[in-house]
Amino acid sequence: MATHEKRYVIIGNGVAGTTAAETLRKNDPNCSIHLLTNERYPLYNRVSLPRFLQGVLPEQKVMIRDFAWHEQRNILLITEVLVSSVNTEERVVRTEDGREFPYDALLVASGGWANPLKVPGASDTKHIYNFVTLDDTKTIVERMLESRTALAYGGSFIAYELCDGFAMRKLHTTWLMRGPYWLRNSLDTDGGEVVDNIAKKFGVEVIHGDEIDSVVPSNGVPSYVKTIKGREIQADMIGVGLGITLNTQILEGSPIEVNGGVVVNEYLETNVPGVYAAGDVANFYDSTIKRHHTMGTWDNAKSHGQVAAINMAGGHQAYVDIPTYTSPLFDVNIAVVGSAESNNPEMETVALREPGEKGNENYRRLFFQENKLVGVLMIGSPKGRKKLIDVVKSQQPFATPAEREALLTLK
Ligand SMILES: Cc1cc2nc3c(=O)[nH]c(=O)nc-3n(C[C@H](O)[C@H](O)[C@H](O)COP(=O)(O)OP(=O)(O)OC[C@H]3O[C@@H](n4cnc5c(N)ncnc54)[C@H](O)[C@@H]3O)c2cc1C
């Protein structure tokens, strides 16, 4: 039993870490809370970065917390510090600049960093960007203002957001992806076509099934890229969305189990007592699909932060939630509920494509596991989304094709 005030250390001040700090303070007025981050800002909204990129949202609207908010709550936010290791025997977190932070309970909420473009010509060429942080966004905006052509590379949400930002800023935009269509693990050919058609409406040239072979610079800035299928694509700047690598390297050498993300049980606790993980970095047990997985969504990270903090402070609350995600997709919306990944062999799917508004189409794909609806993906009209969330929560069986197809038109 600690005889001193309880000491909490949190690695990462994203939405998971900051929510955890806030919850700890509410539950324990006397504890000490150190919130550590390598970034230079208090919590900002990553979900708002695409609108800042497009120029429709000013920087101050991206910020969620300021330094004063932390001071008022006696949360010791330490910015621009890189955590280098965790020693679970001594119960201490160490930083690259030699500082030590002893803890009674530790939360790893370190998210992930974007994978860089690794092809010949990329490392010594400027204006090739990842898109994860506020600082990334500021640098991209600066370059967009002096560019005429841009390439968005990748088949994920981040590549789409970059593509949308370039097109909104009236750059001549090419969107190149290796897969046969965008979100290859969640859409099918029809869904892919629906997205391509929307992108084309905004003047984007979409190329599938090809990859960057090399970047050809001129005076240190991109001139064009060569693809493995022999294309040459002009680009003054390149936006890269090739996924993220979860920040688990700080746990190397510790007994904390890592498998992709930091493995936690339904209480978000790792195999080492007193050490928890939350948000993007957590490989957590999802009771809806009855297996561990990672999830890169804002709401999931926020709820994780809350539940982890309750448990760090001595509570015993299981994380049970249906993660949801909505995002603009050019001039329509995309909504994802639960687990919508068809690369899981246990999933069965049905889909519907139909005419929508503004000359676009609506697309809906439903994901079933053991006859239960576990995931929903909707492009275009969101009508019926709330009812479908209730169906996912209900765990009701849908054994026949007719029963499943009826859900495709639920409004
Ligand atoms: C451009 C963009 C758009 C998005 N749009 C949406 C959306 O529309 N809807 C949605 O639901 N989700 C969206 N997401 C995903 C969502 O933002 C994330 O799921 C969420 O922010 C994850 O929060 P987190 O607290 O787990 O991690 P993060 O926000 O990644 O925070 C982790 C922090 O820890 C820091 N850190 C890591 N390692 C160390 C270390 N060794 N030492 C010190 N600090 C460290 C990181 O730099 C970072 O600041 C988007 C993400 C991006 C990048």
CSV table of C-alpha atoms and ligand atoms in Angstrom, one decimal:
chain,number,residue,atom,x,y,z
A,1,MET,CA,0.0,0.0,0.0
A,2,ALA,CA,1.3,3.4,-0.9
A,3,THR,CA,1.6,5.7,2.2
A,4,HIS,CA,2.1,8.8,0.0
A,5,GLU,CA,-0.4,10.4,-2.3
A,6,LYS,CA,-1.0,8.1,-5.3
A,7,ARG,CA,1.3,8.9,-8.2
A,8,TYR,CA,-0.1,8.5,-11.7
A,9,VAL,CA,2.0,8.8,-14.9
A,10,ILE,CA,0.4,9.0,-18.3
A,11,ILE,CA,2.4,8.7,-21.6
A,12,GLY,CA,0.7,10.7,-24.3
A,13,ASN,CA,-1.6,13.7,-24.0
A,14,GLY,CA,-4.0,12.8,-26.9
A,15,VAL,CA,-7.7,12.4,-26.1
A,16,ALA,CA,-7.1,9.1,-24.3
A,17,GLY,CA,-4.4,10.5,-22.0
A,18,THR,CA,-6.0,13.8,-21.3
A,19,THR,CA,-9.4,12.3,-20.6
A,20,ALA,CA,-7.7,9.9,-18.2
A,21,ALA,CA,-5.9,12.7,-16.4
A,22,GLU,CA,-9.2,14.6,-16.1
A,23,THR,CA,-11.0,11.5,-14.8
A,24,LEU,CA,-8.2,10.8,-12.3
A,25,ARG,CA,-8.4,14.3,-10.9
A,26,LYS,CA,-12.2,14.1,-10.5
A,27,ASN,CA,-11.9,10.8,-8.6
A,28,ASP,CA,-8.9,11.6,-6.5
A,29,PRO,CA,-8.3,15.3,-5.5
A,30,ASN,CA,-5.0,14.5,-3.8
A,31,CYS,CA,-3.1,12.4,-6.3
A,32,SER,CA,-0.2,13.5,-8.4
A,33,ILE,CA,-0.6,13.3,-12.2
A,34,HIS,CA,2.2,13.6,-14.7
A,35,LEU,CA,1.0,13.8,-18.3
A,36,LEU,CA,3.9,13.5,-20.7
A,37,THR,CA,4.1,14.2,-24.4
A,38,ASN,CA,6.7,14.8,-27.1
A,39,GLU,CA,4.4,17.3,-28.8
A,40,ARG,CA,4.4,21.0,-27.9
A,41,TYR,CA,0.7,21.5,-27.5
A,42,PRO,CA,-2.0,20.7,-25.0
A,43,LEU,CA,-4.8,18.5,-26.3
A,44,TYR,CA,-6.0,19.4,-29.8
A,45,ASN,CA,-8.6,17.8,-32.0
A,46,ARG,CA,-7.0,15.5,-34.5
A,47,VAL,CA,-10.4,14.9,-36.1
A,48,SER,CA,-10.5,18.6,-36.9
A,49,LEU,CA,-7.1,18.6,-38.7
A,50,PRO,CA,-8.6,17.8,-42.1
A,51,ARG,CA,-10.9,20.9,-41.9
A,52,PHE,CA,-7.9,23.0,-40.8
A,53,LEU,CA,-6.0,21.6,-43.8
A,54,GLN,CA,-8.8,22.6,-46.1
A,55,GLY,CA,-8.8,26.1,-44.8
A,56,VAL,CA,-12.4,25.9,-43.4
A,57,LEU,CA,-11.4,25.9,-39.7
A,58,PRO,CA,-8.9,28.3,-38.0
A,59,GLU,CA,-6.2,26.9,-35.8
A,60,GLN,CA,-7.7,28.1,-32.5
A,61,LYS,CA,-10.8,26.0,-33.2
A,62,VAL,CA,-8.6,22.9,-33.4
A,63,MET,CA,-7.4,23.4,-29.8
A,64,ILE,CA,-9.4,21.7,-27.1
A,65,ARG,CA,-7.4,22.5,-23.9
A,66,ASP,CA,-4.9,25.1,-22.9
A,67,PHE,CA,-2.0,25.1,-20.4
A,68,ALA,CA,-4.2,27.0,-17.8
A,69,TRP,CA,-6.8,24.2,-17.9
A,70,HIS,CA,-4.1,21.7,-16.7
A,71,GLU,CA,-2.8,24.2,-14.0
A,72,GLN,CA,-6.3,24.7,-12.6
A,73,ARG,CA,-6.6,20.9,-12.1
A,74,ASN,CA,-3.0,20.4,-10.9
A,75,ILE,CA,-2.3,18.1,-13.8
A,76,LEU,CA,1.4,18.4,-14.5
A,77,LEU,CA,1.5,18.5,-18.3
A,78,ILE,CA,5.1,18.2,-19.5
A,79,THR,CA,5.5,18.9,-23.2
A,80,GLU,CA,8.4,18.3,-25.6
A,81,VAL,CA,9.7,15.3,-23.7
A,82,LEU,CA,10.3,11.9,-25.2
A,83,VAL,CA,9.6,8.9,-23.0
A,84,SER,CA,12.4,6.4,-23.7
A,85,SER,CA,11.6,3.4,-21.4
A,86,VAL,CA,9.4,1.9,-18.7
A,87,ASN,CA,10.8,-0.1,-15.9
A,88,THR,CA,8.0,-2.0,-14.3
A,89,GLU,CA,10.1,-3.5,-11.5
A,90,GLU,CA,11.2,-0.1,-10.2
A,91,ARG,CA,7.9,1.4,-11.4
A,92,VAL,CA,9.6,4.3,-13.1
A,93,VAL,CA,9.2,6.0,-16.6
A,94,ARG,CA,12.4,7.4,-18.1
A,95,THR,CA,12.8,10.1,-20.7
A,96,GLU,CA,15.4,10.7,-23.3
A,97,ASP,CA,16.7,13.8,-21.5
A,98,GLY,CA,17.4,11.7,-18.3
A,99,ARG,CA,14.3,12.5,-16.2
A,100,GLU,CA,12.6,9.9,-14.1
A,101,PHE,CA,8.9,9.7,-13.2
A,102,PRO,CA,8.0,7.1,-10.5
A,103,TYR,CA,4.5,5.8,-10.6
A,104,ASP,CA,2.0,3.8,-8.6
A,105,ALA,CA,-0.1,3.3,-11.7
A,106,LEU,CA,0.9,4.0,-15.3
A,107,LEU,CA,-1.2,4.6,-18.4
A,108,VAL,CA,0.3,4.0,-21.9
A,109,ALA,CA,-1.7,6.2,-24.3
A,110,SER,CA,1.0,6.8,-26.8
A,111,GLY,CA,-1.0,6.4,-30.0
A,112,GLY,CA,0.9,5.8,-33.2
A,113,TRP,CA,3.2,7.7,-35.6
A,114,ALA,CA,2.8,7.7,-39.4
A,115,ASN,CA,4.8,5.4,-41.6
A,116,PRO,CA,7.1,7.4,-43.9
A,117,LEU,CA,7.4,6.9,-47.6
A,118,LYS,CA,10.5,4.7,-48.2
A,119,VAL,CA,11.3,4.6,-51.9
A,120,PRO,CA,14.4,5.8,-53.8
A,121,GLY,CA,14.5,9.6,-53.9
A,122,ALA,CA,12.2,10.1,-51.0
A,123,SER,CA,14.6,10.6,-48.1
A,124,ASP,CA,16.5,13.5,-49.6
A,125,THR,CA,13.5,15.3,-51.1
A,126,LYS,CA,11.5,18.0,-49.3
A,127,HIS,CA,7.7,18.3,-49.4
A,128,ILE,CA,6.8,14.7,-48.7
A,129,TYR,CA,4.4,14.7,-45.8
A,130,ASN,CA,2.7,12.5,-43.3
A,131,PHE,CA,-0.5,13.8,-41.8
A,132,VAL,CA,-1.0,13.1,-38.1
A,133,THR,CA,-0.1,16.1,-36.0
A,134,LEU,CA,-1.0,19.8,-35.9
A,135,ASP,CA,2.6,20.6,-36.9
A,136,ASP,CA,2.3,18.3,-39.9
A,137,THR,CA,-0.8,20.1,-40.9
A,138,LYS,CA,0.7,23.6,-40.6
A,139,THR,CA,3.7,22.5,-42.8
A,140,ILE,CA,1.4,21.0,-45.4
A,141,VAL,CA,-0.8,24.1,-45.6
A,142,GLU,CA,2.3,26.3,-46.1
A,143,ARG,CA,3.4,24.2,-49.1
A,144,MET,CA,-0.1,23.9,-50.5
A,145,LEU,CA,-0.2,27.7,-50.9
A,146,GLU,CA,2.9,27.6,-53.2
A,147,SER,CA,2.0,24.4,-55.1
A,148,ARG,CA,0.0,23.6,-58.2
A,149,THR,CA,0.0,19.8,-58.3
A,150,ALA,CA,-0.2,17.3,-55.5
A,151,LEU,CA,-0.2,13.5,-55.1
A,152,ALA,CA,-2.1,11.8,-52.3
A,153,TYR,CA,-0.7,8.3,-51.7
A,154,GLY,CA,-2.5,5.4,-50.0
A,155,GLY,CA,-5.8,3.7,-49.6
A,156,SER,CA,-6.7,4.7,-46.1
A,157,PHE,CA,-8.6,7.5,-44.4
A,158,ILE,CA,-5.5,9.6,-44.0
A,159,ALA,CA,-4.8,9.5,-47.8
A,160,TYR,CA,-8.4,10.4,-48.5
A,161,GLU,CA,-8.2,13.4,-46.1
A,162,LEU,CA,-5.0,14.6,-47.8
A,163,CYS,CA,-6.6,14.1,-51.2
A,164,ASP,CA,-9.7,16.1,-50.1
A,165,GLY,CA,-7.5,18.9,-48.7
A,166,PHE,CA,-5.5,19.2,-51.9
A,167,ALA,CA,-8.6,19.2,-54.1
A,168,MET,CA,-10.4,21.8,-51.8
A,169,ARG,CA,-7.3,24.1,-52.2
A,170,LYS,CA,-7.7,23.7,-56.0
A,171,LEU,CA,-4.5,21.8,-56.6
A,172,HIS,CA,-4.4,19.5,-59.5
A,173,THR,CA,-4.7,16.3,-57.5
A,174,THR,CA,-3.9,12.7,-58.2
A,175,TRP,CA,-4.9,10.0,-55.7
A,176,LEU,CA,-2.7,6.8,-56.1
A,177,MET,CA,-3.3,3.6,-54.2
A,178,ARG,CA,-2.0,0.1,-54.3
A,179,GLY,CA,-5.3,-1.7,-53.7
A,180,PRO,CA,-8.1,-2.2,-56.1
A,181,TYR,CA,-10.2,0.5,-54.4
A,182,TRP,CA,-10.2,2.7,-51.3
A,183,LEU,CA,-10.6,1.0,-47.9
A,184,ARG,CA,-10.0,-2.4,-49.4
A,185,ASN,CA,-10.7,-4.2,-46.1
A,186,SER,CA,-14.1,-2.6,-45.7
A,187,LEU,CA,-15.5,-1.8,-49.1
A,188,ASP,CA,-16.1,-4.0,-52.1
A,189,THR,CA,-15.9,-3.1,-55.8
A,190,ASP,CA,-19.2,-1.3,-55.8
A,191,GLY,CA,-18.3,0.8,-52.7
A,192,GLY,CA,-15.0,1.6,-54.3
A,193,GLU,CA,-16.6,2.9,-57.4
A,194,VAL,CA,-19.0,5.1,-55.4
A,195,VAL,CA,-16.0,6.8,-53.7
A,196,ASP,CA,-14.1,7.1,-57.0
A,197,ASN,CA,-17.1,8.8,-58.6
A,198,ILE,CA,-17.3,11.4,-55.8
A,199,ALA,CA,-13.6,12.1,-56.0
A,200,LYS,CA,-13.7,12.5,-59.8
A,201,LYS,CA,-16.5,15.0,-59.4
A,202,PHE,CA,-14.0,17.2,-57.5
A,203,GLY,CA,-11.4,16.9,-60.3
A,204,VAL,CA,-9.3,14.2,-58.6
A,205,GLU,CA,-7.6,11.7,-60.9
A,206,VAL,CA,-7.8,8.3,-59.1
A,207,ILE,CA,-5.4,5.5,-59.9
A,208,HIS,CA,-5.6,2.0,-58.4
A,209,GLY,CA,-3.4,-1.0,-58.4
A,210,ASP,CA,-0.1,1.0,-58.7
A,211,GLU,CA,2.6,2.0,-56.4
A,212,ILE,CA,5.3,4.7,-56.2
A,213,ASP,CA,8.6,3.2,-57.4
A,214,SER,CA,10.7,6.4,-56.9
A,215,VAL,CA,10.5,10.1,-56.4
A,216,VAL,CA,12.3,12.1,-59.0
A,217,PRO,CA,13.3,15.5,-57.5
A,218,SER,CA,14.5,18.7,-59.1
A,219,ASN,CA,16.6,21.0,-56.8
A,220,GLY,CA,15.6,18.9,-53.8
A,221,VAL,CA,11.8,19.2,-54.3
A,222,PRO,CA,9.5,16.7,-56.0
A,223,SER,CA,9.3,17.0,-59.8
A,224,TYR,CA,7.3,13.8,-60.4
A,225,VAL,CA,7.0,10.2,-59.2
A,226,LYS,CA,7.6,7.1,-61.2
A,227,THR,CA,5.3,4.2,-60.5
A,228,ILE,CA,6.0,0.5,-60.8
A,229,LYS,CA,3.6,0.3,-63.7
A,230,GLY,CA,5.6,3.0,-65.5
A,231,ARG,CA,3.4,6.1,-64.9
A,232,GLU,CA,5.0,9.5,-64.4
A,233,ILE,CA,2.9,11.7,-62.1
A,234,GLN,CA,3.7,15.3,-61.6
A,235,ALA,CA,3.6,16.5,-58.1
A,236,ASP,CA,4.9,19.6,-56.3
A,237,MET,CA,4.1,17.9,-53.0
A,238,ILE,CA,3.3,14.4,-51.9
A,239,GLY,CA,0.9,13.5,-49.0
A,240,VAL,CA,1.5,10.0,-47.6
A,241,GLY,CA,-1.1,7.9,-45.9
A,242,LEU,CA,0.5,4.5,-45.4
A,243,GLY,CA,-0.8,3.6,-42.0
A,244,ILE,CA,0.7,4.1,-38.6
A,245,THR,CA,3.1,2.2,-36.4
A,246,LEU,CA,1.8,2.0,-32.8
A,247,ASN,CA,4.2,3.6,-30.3
A,248,THR,CA,5.0,0.5,-28.2
A,249,GLN,CA,8.8,0.7,-28.7
A,250,ILE,CA,9.1,2.4,-25.3
A,251,LEU,CA,8.0,-0.9,-23.7
A,252,GLU,CA,10.8,-3.0,-25.2
A,253,GLY,CA,12.7,-4.9,-22.5
A,254,SER,CA,9.7,-4.7,-20.1
A,255,PRO,CA,7.5,-7.7,-19.4
A,256,ILE,CA,4.4,-5.8,-20.7
A,257,GLU,CA,2.8,-7.9,-23.5
A,258,VAL,CA,2.8,-6.3,-26.9
A,259,ASN,CA,1.1,-7.8,-29.9
A,260,GLY,CA,0.6,-5.1,-32.5
A,261,GLY,CA,-0.6,-2.8,-29.7
A,262,VAL,CA,-0.3,-3.1,-26.0
A,263,VAL,CA,-2.4,-6.1,-25.0
A,264,VAL,CA,-5.0,-5.3,-22.3
A,265,ASN,CA,-8.0,-7.1,-20.8
A,266,GLU,CA,-11.5,-5.6,-20.7
A,267,TYR,CA,-10.5,-3.4,-17.8
A,268,LEU,CA,-7.7,-2.0,-20.0
A,269,GLU,CA,-5.0,-3.4,-17.7
A,270,THR,CA,-1.9,-5.1,-19.1
A,271,ASN,CA,-0.4,-8.3,-17.9
A,272,VAL,CA,1.7,-6.2,-15.5
A,273,PRO,CA,-0.4,-5.1,-12.5
A,274,GLY,CA,-0.7,-1.3,-12.3
A,275,VAL,CA,0.0,-0.7,-16.0
A,276,TYR,CA,-2.8,0.2,-18.3
A,277,ALA,CA,-3.2,1.1,-22.0
A,278,ALA,CA,-5.8,3.2,-23.7
A,279,GLY,CA,-6.7,4.6,-27.1
A,280,ASP,CA,-5.1,3.8,-30.5
A,281,VAL,CA,-2.2,1.9,-28.9
A,282,ALA,CA,-4.3,-0.5,-26.9
A,283,ASN,CA,-5.0,-4.0,-28.3
A,284,PHE,CA,-8.1,-4.4,-26.2
A,285,TYR,CA,-10.7,-7.1,-25.8
A,286,ASP,CA,-13.9,-6.2,-27.7
A,287,SER,CA,-16.8,-8.1,-26.2
A,288,THR,CA,-19.0,-7.5,-29.4
A,289,ILE,CA,-16.7,-9.5,-31.6
A,290,LYS,CA,-15.2,-11.5,-28.8
A,291,ARG,CA,-11.6,-10.9,-29.7
A,292,HIS,CA,-8.8,-8.5,-29.2
A,293,HIS,CA,-8.2,-5.8,-31.7
A,294,THR,CA,-6.9,-2.2,-32.0
A,295,MET,CA,-9.2,0.7,-33.0
A,296,GLY,CA,-8.1,4.1,-34.4
A,297,THR,CA,-11.1,6.3,-33.5
A,298,TRP,CA,-11.6,9.4,-31.4
A,299,ASP,CA,-14.6,8.2,-29.4
A,300,ASN,CA,-13.0,4.9,-28.6
A,301,ALA,CA,-9.8,6.6,-27.4
A,302,LYS,CA,-11.9,9.0,-25.2
A,303,SER,CA,-13.9,6.2,-23.6
A,304,HIS,CA,-10.8,4.1,-23.1
A,305,GLY,CA,-9.2,7.1,-21.3
A,306,GLN,CA,-12.1,7.3,-19.0
A,307,VAL,CA,-12.5,3.6,-18.2
A,308,ALA,CA,-8.7,3.1,-17.7
A,309,ALA,CA,-8.6,6.0,-15.2
A,310,ILE,CA,-11.5,4.7,-13.2
A,311,ASN,CA,-9.7,1.3,-12.9
A,312,MET,CA,-6.3,2.9,-12.2
A,313,ALA,CA,-7.9,4.7,-9.2
A,314,GLY,CA,-9.1,1.3,-7.8
A,315,GLY,CA,-12.4,0.9,-9.7
A,316,HIS,CA,-13.4,-2.3,-11.7
A,317,GLN,CA,-15.2,-1.2,-14.8
A,318,ALA,CA,-15.2,-3.2,-18.0
A,319,TYR,CA,-14.9,-1.4,-21.3
A,320,VAL,CA,-18.0,-2.2,-23.3
A,321,ASP,CA,-18.8,0.1,-26.2
A,322,ILE,CA,-19.7,0.0,-29.9
A,323,PRO,CA,-17.2,2.3,-31.5
A,324,THR,CA,-18.6,4.7,-34.1
A,325,TYR,CA,-16.8,6.9,-36.6
A,326,THR,CA,-18.3,9.6,-38.9
A,327,SER,CA,-16.3,11.7,-41.3
A,328,PRO,CA,-16.9,13.9,-44.3
A,329,LEU,CA,-16.1,12.2,-47.6
A,330,PHE,CA,-15.8,15.0,-50.1
A,331,ASP,CA,-19.4,16.3,-50.2
A,332,VAL,CA,-21.0,13.3,-48.5
A,333,ASN,CA,-20.4,11.5,-45.2
A,334,ILE,CA,-19.0,8.1,-44.3
A,335,ALA,CA,-20.1,6.4,-41.1
A,336,VAL,CA,-18.6,3.3,-39.6
A,337,VAL,CA,-20.1,1.4,-36.6
A,338,GLY,CA,-18.5,-1.4,-34.8
A,339,SER,CA,-16.1,-3.7,-36.6
A,340,ALA,CA,-16.4,-3.3,-40.4
A,341,GLU,CA,-13.5,-5.4,-41.7
A,342,SER,CA,-14.1,-8.0,-44.3
A,343,ASN,CA,-10.6,-9.4,-44.1
A,344,ASN,CA,-11.8,-11.2,-41.0
A,345,PRO,CA,-12.6,-14.7,-42.3
A,346,GLU,CA,-15.4,-15.1,-39.7
A,347,MET,CA,-17.3,-12.1,-41.2
A,348,GLU,CA,-20.1,-12.4,-43.7
A,349,THR,CA,-21.4,-9.3,-45.5
A,350,VAL,CA,-24.3,-7.9,-47.6
A,351,ALA,CA,-24.2,-4.6,-49.5
A,352,LEU,CA,-26.5,-2.2,-51.3
A,353,ARG,CA,-25.7,0.6,-53.8
A,354,GLU,CA,-28.4,3.0,-54.8
A,355,PRO,CA,-28.9,6.5,-56.2
A,356,GLY,CA,-28.4,9.3,-53.5
A,357,GLU,CA,-28.4,13.1,-53.3
A,358,LYS,CA,-26.4,15.7,-55.2
A,359,GLY,CA,-25.8,13.2,-58.0
A,360,ASN,CA,-23.9,10.9,-55.7
A,361,GLU,CA,-24.8,7.4,-54.7
A,362,ASN,CA,-25.6,5.8,-51.3
A,363,TYR,CA,-23.7,2.7,-50.3
A,364,ARG,CA,-24.3,0.5,-47.3
A,365,ARG,CA,-22.4,-2.6,-46.2
A,366,LEU,CA,-23.3,-4.7,-43.2
A,367,PHE,CA,-20.9,-7.1,-41.4
A,368,PHE,CA,-22.2,-10.2,-39.6
A,369,GLN,CA,-20.4,-12.6,-37.3
A,370,GLU,CA,-22.1,-15.7,-35.9
A,371,ASN,CA,-25.3,-14.4,-37.4
A,372,LYS,CA,-25.1,-11.1,-35.4
A,373,LEU,CA,-24.7,-7.7,-36.9
A,374,VAL,CA,-21.3,-6.5,-35.7
A,375,GLY,CA,-20.4,-3.7,-38.2
A,376,VAL,CA,-21.9,-1.1,-40.5
A,377,LEU,CA,-20.4,1.1,-43.1
A,378,MET,CA,-22.5,3.8,-44.8
A,379,ILE,CA,-21.5,6.2,-47.5
A,380,GLY,CA,-23.9,9.0,-48.3
A,381,SER,CA,-27.2,9.1,-46.5
A,382,PRO,CA,-26.8,8.3,-42.8
A,383,LYS,CA,-30.6,7.5,-42.4
A,384,GLY,CA,-31.0,4.5,-40.3
A,385,ARG,CA,-27.6,4.7,-38.6
A,386,LYS,CA,-29.0,5.1,-35.1
A,387,LYS,CA,-31.3,2.1,-35.6
A,388,LEU,CA,-28.4,0.0,-36.9
A,389,ILE,CA,-26.3,0.9,-33.8
A,390,ASP,CA,-29.2,-0.4,-31.7
A,391,VAL,CA,-29.3,-3.6,-33.7
A,392,VAL,CA,-25.5,-4.1,-33.2
A,393,LYS,CA,-26.1,-3.5,-29.4
A,394,SER,CA,-29.0,-5.9,-29.3
A,395,GLN,CA,-26.9,-8.9,-30.4
A,396,GLN,CA,-30.1,-10.2,-32.1
A,397,PRO,CA,-29.5,-13.1,-34.6
A,398,PHE,CA,-30.1,-12.6,-38.4
A,399,ALA,CA,-29.7,-16.1,-39.8
A,400,THR,CA,-31.3,-15.8,-43.3
A,401,PRO,CA,-30.3,-13.7,-46.3
A,402,ALA,CA,-33.8,-12.1,-46.3
A,403,GLU,CA,-33.4,-11.0,-42.7
A,404,ARG,CA,-30.0,-9.5,-43.4
A,405,GLU,CA,-31.1,-7.8,-46.6
A,406,ALA,CA,-34.0,-6.1,-44.8
A,407,LEU,CA,-31.4,-4.3,-42.7
A,408,LEU,CA,-30.0,-2.8,-45.8
A,409,THR,CA,-33.0,-0.6,-46.3
A,410,LEU,CA,-33.7,0.2,-42.6
A,411,LYS,CA,-34.3,3.9,-42.3
B,1,LIG,C1,-5.8,13.5,-39.8
B,1,LIG,C2,-6.6,12.6,-38.9
B,1,LIG,C3,-8.0,12.6,-39.0
B,1,LIG,C4,-8.8,11.8,-38.2
B,1,LIG,N1,-10.1,11.8,-38.3
B,1,LIG,C5,-10.9,11.0,-37.5
B,1,LIG,C6,-12.3,11.1,-37.5
B,1,LIG,O1,-12.9,11.8,-38.4
B,1,LIG,N2,-13.0,10.3,-36.6
B,1,LIG,C7,-12.4,9.5,-35.7
B,1,LIG,O2,-13.1,8.9,-34.9
B,1,LIG,N3,-11.0,9.5,-35.6
B,1,LIG,C8,-10.3,10.2,-36.5
B,1,LIG,N4,-8.9,10.1,-36.4
B,1,LIG,C9,-8.3,9.2,-35.4
B,1,LIG,C10,-8.3,9.8,-34.0
B,1,LIG,O3,-7.8,11.1,-34.1
B,1,LIG,C11,-7.4,8.9,-33.1
B,1,LIG,O4,-8.0,7.7,-33.0
B,1,LIG,C12,-7.3,9.5,-31.7
B,1,LIG,O5,-6.9,10.9,-31.7
B,1,LIG,C13,-6.3,8.7,-30.9
B,1,LIG,O6,-6.1,9.3,-29.6
B,1,LIG,P1,-5.0,8.7,-28.6
B,1,LIG,O7,-5.1,9.5,-27.4
B,1,LIG,O8,-5.1,7.2,-28.5
B,1,LIG,O9,-3.6,8.9,-29.4
B,1,LIG,P2,-2.8,10.2,-30.0
B,1,LIG,O10,-3.8,11.3,-30.3
B,1,LIG,O11,-2.0,9.6,-31.1
B,1,LIG,O12,-1.9,10.7,-28.8
B,1,LIG,C14,-0.7,10.0,-28.4
B,1,LIG,C15,0.3,11.1,-28.0
B,1,LIG,O13,1.4,10.4,-27.4
B,1,LIG,C16,2.6,11.0,-27.9
B,1,LIG,N5,3.7,10.1,-27.8
B,1,LIG,C17,3.9,8.9,-28.4
B,1,LIG,N6,5.0,8.3,-28.0
B,1,LIG,C18,5.6,9.1,-27.1
B,1,LIG,C19,6.8,9.1,-26.4
B,1,LIG,N7,7.6,8.1,-26.5
B,1,LIG,N8,7.0,10.1,-25.5
B,1,LIG,C20,6.2,11.1,-25.4
B,1,LIG,N9,5.0,11.2,-26.1
B,1,LIG,C21,4.7,10.2,-26.9
B,1,LIG,C22,2.2,11.3,-29.4
B,1,LIG,O14,3.1,12.1,-30.0
B,1,LIG,C23,0.8,11.9,-29.2
B,1,LIG,O15,0.9,13.2,-28.9
B,1,LIG,C24,-8.1,10.9,-37.2
B,1,LIG,C25,-6.7,11.0,-37.1
B,1,LIG,C26,-6.0,11.8,-37.9
B,1,LIG,C27,-4.5,11.8,-37.8
